[in-house]
PDB file of C-alpha atoms in Angstrom:
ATOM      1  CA  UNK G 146      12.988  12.120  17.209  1.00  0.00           C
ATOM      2  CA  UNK G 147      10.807  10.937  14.292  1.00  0.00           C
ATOM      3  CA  UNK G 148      12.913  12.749  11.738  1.00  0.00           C
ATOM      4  CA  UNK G 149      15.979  10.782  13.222  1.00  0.00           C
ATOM      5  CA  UNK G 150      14.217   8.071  12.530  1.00  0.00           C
ATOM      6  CA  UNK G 151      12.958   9.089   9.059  1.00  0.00           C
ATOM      7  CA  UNK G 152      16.497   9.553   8.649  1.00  0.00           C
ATOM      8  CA  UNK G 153      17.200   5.746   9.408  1.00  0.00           C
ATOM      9  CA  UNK G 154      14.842   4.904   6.891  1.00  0.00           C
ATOM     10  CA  UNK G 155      16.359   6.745   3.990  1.00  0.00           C
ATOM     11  CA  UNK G 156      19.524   5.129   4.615  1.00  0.00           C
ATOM     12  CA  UNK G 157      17.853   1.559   5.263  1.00  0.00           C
ATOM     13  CA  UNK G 158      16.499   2.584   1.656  1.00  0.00           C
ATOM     14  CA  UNK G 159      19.904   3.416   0.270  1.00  0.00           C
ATOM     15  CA  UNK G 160      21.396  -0.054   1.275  1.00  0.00           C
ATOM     16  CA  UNK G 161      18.256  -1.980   0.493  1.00  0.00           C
ATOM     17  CA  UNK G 162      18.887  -0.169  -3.345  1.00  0.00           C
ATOM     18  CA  UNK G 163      22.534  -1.504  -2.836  1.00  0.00           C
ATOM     19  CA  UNK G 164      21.344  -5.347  -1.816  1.00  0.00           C
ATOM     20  CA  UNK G 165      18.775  -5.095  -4.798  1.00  0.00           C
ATOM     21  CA  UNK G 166      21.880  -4.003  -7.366  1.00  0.00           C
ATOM     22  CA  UNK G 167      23.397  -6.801  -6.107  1.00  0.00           C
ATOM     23  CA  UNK G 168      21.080  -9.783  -6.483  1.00  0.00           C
ATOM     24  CA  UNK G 169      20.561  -8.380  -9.543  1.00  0.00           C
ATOM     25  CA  UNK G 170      24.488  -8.465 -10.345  1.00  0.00           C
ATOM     26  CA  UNK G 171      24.512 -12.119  -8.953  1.00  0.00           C
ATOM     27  CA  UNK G 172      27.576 -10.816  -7.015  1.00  0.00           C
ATOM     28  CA  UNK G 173      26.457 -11.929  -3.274  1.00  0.00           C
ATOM     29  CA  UNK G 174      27.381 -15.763  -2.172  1.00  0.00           C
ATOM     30  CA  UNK G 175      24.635 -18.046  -0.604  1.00  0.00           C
ATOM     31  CA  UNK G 176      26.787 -17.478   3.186  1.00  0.00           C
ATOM     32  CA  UNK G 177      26.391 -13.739   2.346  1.00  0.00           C
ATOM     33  CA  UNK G 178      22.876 -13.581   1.544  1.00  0.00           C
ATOM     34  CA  UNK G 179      21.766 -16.345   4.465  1.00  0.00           C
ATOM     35  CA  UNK G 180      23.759 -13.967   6.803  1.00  0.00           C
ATOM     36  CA  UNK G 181      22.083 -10.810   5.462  1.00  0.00           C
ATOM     37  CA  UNK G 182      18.432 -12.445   5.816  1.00  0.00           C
ATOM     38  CA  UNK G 183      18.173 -12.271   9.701  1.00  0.00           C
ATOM     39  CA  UNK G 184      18.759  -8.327   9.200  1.00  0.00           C
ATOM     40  CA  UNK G 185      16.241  -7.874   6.626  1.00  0.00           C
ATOM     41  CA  UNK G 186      13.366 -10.378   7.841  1.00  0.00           C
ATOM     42  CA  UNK G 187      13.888  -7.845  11.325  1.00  0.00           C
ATOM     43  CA  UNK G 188      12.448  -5.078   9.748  1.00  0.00           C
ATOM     44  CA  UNK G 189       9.092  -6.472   7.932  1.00  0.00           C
ATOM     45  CA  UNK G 190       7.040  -5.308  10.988  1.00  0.00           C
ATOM     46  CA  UNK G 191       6.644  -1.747  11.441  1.00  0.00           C
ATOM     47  CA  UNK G 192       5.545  -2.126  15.448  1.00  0.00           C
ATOM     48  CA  UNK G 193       8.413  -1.589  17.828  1.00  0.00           C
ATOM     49  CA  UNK G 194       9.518   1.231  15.272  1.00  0.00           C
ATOM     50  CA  UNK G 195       6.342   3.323  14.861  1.00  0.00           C
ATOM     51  CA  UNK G 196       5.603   3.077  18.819  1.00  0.00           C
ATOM     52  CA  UNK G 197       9.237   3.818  20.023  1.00  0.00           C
ATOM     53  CA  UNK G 198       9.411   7.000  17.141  1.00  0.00           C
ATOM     54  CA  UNK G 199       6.230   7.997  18.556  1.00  0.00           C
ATOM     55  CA  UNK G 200       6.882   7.962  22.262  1.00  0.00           C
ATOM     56  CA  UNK G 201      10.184   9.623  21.480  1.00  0.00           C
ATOM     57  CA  UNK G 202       8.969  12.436  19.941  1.00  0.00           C
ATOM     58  CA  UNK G 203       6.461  13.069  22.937  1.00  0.00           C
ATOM     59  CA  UNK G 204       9.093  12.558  25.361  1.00  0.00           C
ATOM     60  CA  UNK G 205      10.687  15.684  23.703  1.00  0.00           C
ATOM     61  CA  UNK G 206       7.564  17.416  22.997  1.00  0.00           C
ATOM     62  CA  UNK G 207       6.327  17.489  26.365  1.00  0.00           C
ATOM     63  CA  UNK G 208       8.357  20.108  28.599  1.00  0.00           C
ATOM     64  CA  UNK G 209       7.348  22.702  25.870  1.00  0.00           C
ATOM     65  CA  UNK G 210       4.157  22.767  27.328  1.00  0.00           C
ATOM     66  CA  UNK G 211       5.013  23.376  30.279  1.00  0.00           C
ATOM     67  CA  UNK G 212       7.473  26.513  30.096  1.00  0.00           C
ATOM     68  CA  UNK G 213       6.564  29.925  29.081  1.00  0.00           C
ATOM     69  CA  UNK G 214       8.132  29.102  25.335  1.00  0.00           C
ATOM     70  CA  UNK G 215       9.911  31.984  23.038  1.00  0.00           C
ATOM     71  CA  UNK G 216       7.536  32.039  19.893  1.00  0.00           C
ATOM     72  CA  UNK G 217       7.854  34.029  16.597  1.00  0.00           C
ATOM     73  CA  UNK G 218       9.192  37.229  19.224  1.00  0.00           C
ATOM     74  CA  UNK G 219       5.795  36.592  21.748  1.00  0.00           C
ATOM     75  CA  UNK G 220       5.670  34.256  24.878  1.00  0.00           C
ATOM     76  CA  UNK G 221       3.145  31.628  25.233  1.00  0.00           C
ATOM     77  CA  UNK G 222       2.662  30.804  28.553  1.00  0.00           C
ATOM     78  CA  UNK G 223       2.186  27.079  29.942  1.00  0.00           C
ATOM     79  CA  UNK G 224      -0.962  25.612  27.958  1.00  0.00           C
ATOM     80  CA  UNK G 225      -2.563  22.543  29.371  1.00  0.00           C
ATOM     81  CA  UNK G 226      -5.274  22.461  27.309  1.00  0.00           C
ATOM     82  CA  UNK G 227      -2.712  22.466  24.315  1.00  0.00           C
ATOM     83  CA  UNK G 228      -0.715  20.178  25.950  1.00  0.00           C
ATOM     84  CA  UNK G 229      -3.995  17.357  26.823  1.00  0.00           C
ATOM     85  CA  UNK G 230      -4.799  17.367  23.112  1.00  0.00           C
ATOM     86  CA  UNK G 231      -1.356  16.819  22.390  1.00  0.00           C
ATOM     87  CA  UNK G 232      -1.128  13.839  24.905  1.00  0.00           C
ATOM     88  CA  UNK G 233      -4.608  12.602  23.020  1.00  0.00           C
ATOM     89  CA  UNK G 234      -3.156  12.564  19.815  1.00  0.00           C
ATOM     90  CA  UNK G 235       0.309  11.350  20.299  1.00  0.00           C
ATOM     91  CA  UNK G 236      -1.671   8.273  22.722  1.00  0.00           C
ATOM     92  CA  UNK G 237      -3.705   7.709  19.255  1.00  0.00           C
ATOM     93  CA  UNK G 238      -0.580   7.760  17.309  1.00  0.00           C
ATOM     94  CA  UNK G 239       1.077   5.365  19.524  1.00  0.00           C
ATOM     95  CA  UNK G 240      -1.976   2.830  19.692  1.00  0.00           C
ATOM     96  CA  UNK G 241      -2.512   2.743  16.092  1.00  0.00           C
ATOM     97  CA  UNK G 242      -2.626  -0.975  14.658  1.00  0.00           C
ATOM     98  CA  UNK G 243       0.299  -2.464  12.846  1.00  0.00           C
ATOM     99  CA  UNK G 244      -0.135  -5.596  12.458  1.00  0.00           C
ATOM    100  CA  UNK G 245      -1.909  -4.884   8.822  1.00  0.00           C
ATOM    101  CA  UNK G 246      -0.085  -2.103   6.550  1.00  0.00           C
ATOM    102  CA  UNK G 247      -3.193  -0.635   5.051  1.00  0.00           C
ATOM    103  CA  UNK G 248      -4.974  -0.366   7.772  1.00  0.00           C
ATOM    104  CA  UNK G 249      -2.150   1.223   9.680  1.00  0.00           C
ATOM    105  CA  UNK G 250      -1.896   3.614   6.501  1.00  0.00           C
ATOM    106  CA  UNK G 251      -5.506   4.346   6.428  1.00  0.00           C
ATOM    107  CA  UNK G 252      -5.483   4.877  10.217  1.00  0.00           C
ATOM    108  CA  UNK G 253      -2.750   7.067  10.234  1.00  0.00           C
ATOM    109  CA  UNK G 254      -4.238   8.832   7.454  1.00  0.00           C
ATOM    110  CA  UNK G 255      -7.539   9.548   9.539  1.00  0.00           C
ATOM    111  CA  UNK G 256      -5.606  10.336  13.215  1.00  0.00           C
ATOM    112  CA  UNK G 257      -4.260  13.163  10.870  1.00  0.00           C
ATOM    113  CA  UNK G 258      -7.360  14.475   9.386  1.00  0.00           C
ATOM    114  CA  UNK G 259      -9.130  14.457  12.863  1.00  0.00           C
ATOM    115  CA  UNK G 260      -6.288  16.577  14.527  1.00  0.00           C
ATOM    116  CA  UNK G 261      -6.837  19.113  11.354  1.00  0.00           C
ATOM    117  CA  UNK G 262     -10.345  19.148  11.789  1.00  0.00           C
ATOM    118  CA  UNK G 263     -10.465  19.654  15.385  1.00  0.00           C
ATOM    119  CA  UNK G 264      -7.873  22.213  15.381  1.00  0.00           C
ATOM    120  CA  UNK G 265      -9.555  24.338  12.851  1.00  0.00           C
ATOM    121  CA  UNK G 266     -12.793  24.256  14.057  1.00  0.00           C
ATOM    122  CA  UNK G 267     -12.997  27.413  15.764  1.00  0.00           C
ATOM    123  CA  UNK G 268     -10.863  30.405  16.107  1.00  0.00           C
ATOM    124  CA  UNK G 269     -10.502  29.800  19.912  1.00  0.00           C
ATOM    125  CA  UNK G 270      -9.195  26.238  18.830  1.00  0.00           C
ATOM    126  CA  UNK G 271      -7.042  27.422  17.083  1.00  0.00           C
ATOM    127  CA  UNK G 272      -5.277  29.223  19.710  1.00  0.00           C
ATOM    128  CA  UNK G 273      -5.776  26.540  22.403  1.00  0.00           C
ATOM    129  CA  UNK G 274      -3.923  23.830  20.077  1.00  0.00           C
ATOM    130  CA  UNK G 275      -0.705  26.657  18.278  1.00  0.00           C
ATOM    131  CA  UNK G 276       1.632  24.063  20.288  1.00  0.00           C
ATOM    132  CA  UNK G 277      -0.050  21.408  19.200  1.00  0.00           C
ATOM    133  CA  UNK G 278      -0.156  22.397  15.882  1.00  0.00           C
ATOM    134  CA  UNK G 279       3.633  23.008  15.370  1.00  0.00           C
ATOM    135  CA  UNK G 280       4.849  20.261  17.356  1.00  0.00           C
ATOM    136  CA  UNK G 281       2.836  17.194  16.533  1.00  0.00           C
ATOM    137  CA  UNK G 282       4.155  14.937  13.071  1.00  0.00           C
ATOM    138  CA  UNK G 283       3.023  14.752   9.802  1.00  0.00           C
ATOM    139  CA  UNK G 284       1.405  11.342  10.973  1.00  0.00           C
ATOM    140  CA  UNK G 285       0.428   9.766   7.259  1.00  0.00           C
ATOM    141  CA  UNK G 286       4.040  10.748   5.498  1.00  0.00           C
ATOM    142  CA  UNK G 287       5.473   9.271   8.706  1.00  0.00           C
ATOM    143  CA  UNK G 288       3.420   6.470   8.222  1.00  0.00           C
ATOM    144  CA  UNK G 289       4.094   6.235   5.175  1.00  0.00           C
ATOM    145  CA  UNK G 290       7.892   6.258   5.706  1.00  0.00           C
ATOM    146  CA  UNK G 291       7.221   2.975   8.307  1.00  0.00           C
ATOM    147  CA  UNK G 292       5.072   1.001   5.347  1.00  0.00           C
ATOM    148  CA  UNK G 293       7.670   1.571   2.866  1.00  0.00           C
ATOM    149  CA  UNK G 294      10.631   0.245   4.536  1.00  0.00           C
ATOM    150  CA  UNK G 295       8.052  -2.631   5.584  1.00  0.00           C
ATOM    151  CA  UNK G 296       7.155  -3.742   2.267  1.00  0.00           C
ATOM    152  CA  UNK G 297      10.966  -3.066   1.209  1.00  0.00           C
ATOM    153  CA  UNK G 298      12.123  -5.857   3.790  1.00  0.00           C
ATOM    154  CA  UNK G 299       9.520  -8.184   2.136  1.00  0.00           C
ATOM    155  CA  UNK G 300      10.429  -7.606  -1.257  1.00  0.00           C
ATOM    156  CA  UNK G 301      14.283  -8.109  -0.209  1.00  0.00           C
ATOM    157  CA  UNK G 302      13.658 -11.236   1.727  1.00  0.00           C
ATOM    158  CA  UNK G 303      11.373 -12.616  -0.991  1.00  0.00           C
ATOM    159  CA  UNK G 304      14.528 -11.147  -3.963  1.00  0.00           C
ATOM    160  CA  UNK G 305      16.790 -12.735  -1.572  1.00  0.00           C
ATOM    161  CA  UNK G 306      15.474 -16.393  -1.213  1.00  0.00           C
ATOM    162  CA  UNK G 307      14.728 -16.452  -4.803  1.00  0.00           C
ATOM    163  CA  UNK G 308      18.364 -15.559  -5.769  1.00  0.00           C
ATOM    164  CA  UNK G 309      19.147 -18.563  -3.114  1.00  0.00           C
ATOM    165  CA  UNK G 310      17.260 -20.861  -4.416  1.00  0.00           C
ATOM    166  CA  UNK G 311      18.333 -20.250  -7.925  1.00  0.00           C
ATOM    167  CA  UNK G 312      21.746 -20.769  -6.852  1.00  0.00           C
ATOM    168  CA  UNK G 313      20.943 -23.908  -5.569  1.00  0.00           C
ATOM    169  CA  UNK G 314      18.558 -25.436  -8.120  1.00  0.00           C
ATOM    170  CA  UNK G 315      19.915 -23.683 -11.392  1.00  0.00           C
ATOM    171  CA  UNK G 316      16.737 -22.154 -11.883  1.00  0.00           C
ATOM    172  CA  UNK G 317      13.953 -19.949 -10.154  1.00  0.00           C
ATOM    173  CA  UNK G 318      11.251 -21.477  -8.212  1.00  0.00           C
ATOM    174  CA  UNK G 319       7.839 -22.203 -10.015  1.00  0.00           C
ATOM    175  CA  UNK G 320       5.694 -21.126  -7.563  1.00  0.00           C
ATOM    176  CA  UNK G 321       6.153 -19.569  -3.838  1.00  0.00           C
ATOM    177  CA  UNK G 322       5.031 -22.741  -2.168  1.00  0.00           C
ATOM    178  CA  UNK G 323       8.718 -24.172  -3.708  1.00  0.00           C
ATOM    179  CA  UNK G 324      10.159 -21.527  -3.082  1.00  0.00           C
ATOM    180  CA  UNK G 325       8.701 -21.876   0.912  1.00  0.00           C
ATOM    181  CA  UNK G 326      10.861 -25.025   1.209  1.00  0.00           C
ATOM    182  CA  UNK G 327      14.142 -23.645   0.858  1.00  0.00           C
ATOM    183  CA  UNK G 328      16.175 -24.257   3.583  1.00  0.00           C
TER     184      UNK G 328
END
C-alpha cells in the first residue's frame, strides 16, 4: 500500500517538474493556472495521506500474522507477540504529528530508530519481531516521500501566484505581503 502511494508521489513529482517548466516558459494562461491552484494548494498537508498510507499498509499486513506463513522454505506459525509490536508501531506511525514538517520528519525518524533498537536487542527479539521486521516500512524515507511532495505544493502555489501576479501587474511582487493580496 505505501509503495502505491510512493508511487503517486513520483508521478505528482513528474507533473509538478512539468508545471515548474511551464511557469518558467510563461506558457500557462491566468484561467489555467487559477484552475490548477485548487489541485496544488490540496496537497500542502501531508495528514489524510500519511494516516490513510499507513492504515493501508496494516490492513494488508495484518492476516500474515495470523496464518502459518511460507518463509525463505520454513513455516512460521501464527505470532502474536510479532503481530502486538507490529500493531504498536504501525498505531505510532499512524499518530505521528503533521501539522509541522520537521517535526513529523524528526518523529518519523525516531519511531524508526526505536523499532531497530527494540528489535535488536536480544536474540529472542529478534525472533519474536522476523514479521515485524520484514513487513513494517521504511518509516523516515516514507516520511520523507510525504514532506517532499508537501513542500513541492508550497513552492508551486507560491511559483504559481507569483507568475499570476506578474501577469497582472507587469512585474513580480516586492514582498509576499503584495503578493498575499492577489486575488
Amino acid at each position: 500500500f505505501i509503495v502505491s502511494q510512493l508511487v503517486v508521489i513520483a508521478i505528482d513529482g513528474i507533473s509538478l517538474n512539468l508545471l515548474k517548466d511551464g511557469l518558467h516558459s510563461d506558457v500557462l494562461q491566468p484561467a489555467e493556472l487559477r484552475k490548477l491552484l485548487p489541485s496544488i494548494l490540496a496537497q500542502i498537508e501531508i495528514g489524510d495521506t500519511w494516516r490513510t498510507g499507513m492504515i493501508g499498509e496494516r490492513a494488508f499486513a495484518l492476516p500474515t500474522f495470523n496464518n502459518t506463513v511460507q518463509v525463505v522454505g520454513a513455516n512460521i506459525p501464527g505470532r502474536s507477540r510479532d503481530a502486538l509490536l507490529y500493531l504498536e508501531f504501525s498505531q505510532r506511525a499512524i499518530d505521528l504529528p503533521t501539522e509541522n514538517l520537521d517535526e513529523f520528519r524528526a518523529e518519523a525518524q525516531r519511531l524508526e530508530y526505536d523499532l531497530q533498537q527494540g528489535i535488536r536487542s536480544s536474540l529472542l527479539r529478534q525472533l519474536d519481531s522476523i514479521m515485524t521486521s520484514a513487513l513494517i516500512p521504511a518509516y523516515s524515507a516514507t516520511a520523507d516521500a510525504h514532506v517532499r511532495r508537501a513542500v513541492q505544493h508550497r513552492l508551486a502555489a507560491v511559483a504559481i501566484g507569483l507568475r499570476l501576479f506578474e501577469q497582472q501587474h507587469g512585474q513580480f511582487p516586492a514582498s509576499l505581503a503584495e503578493l498575499s493580496q492577489l486575488k
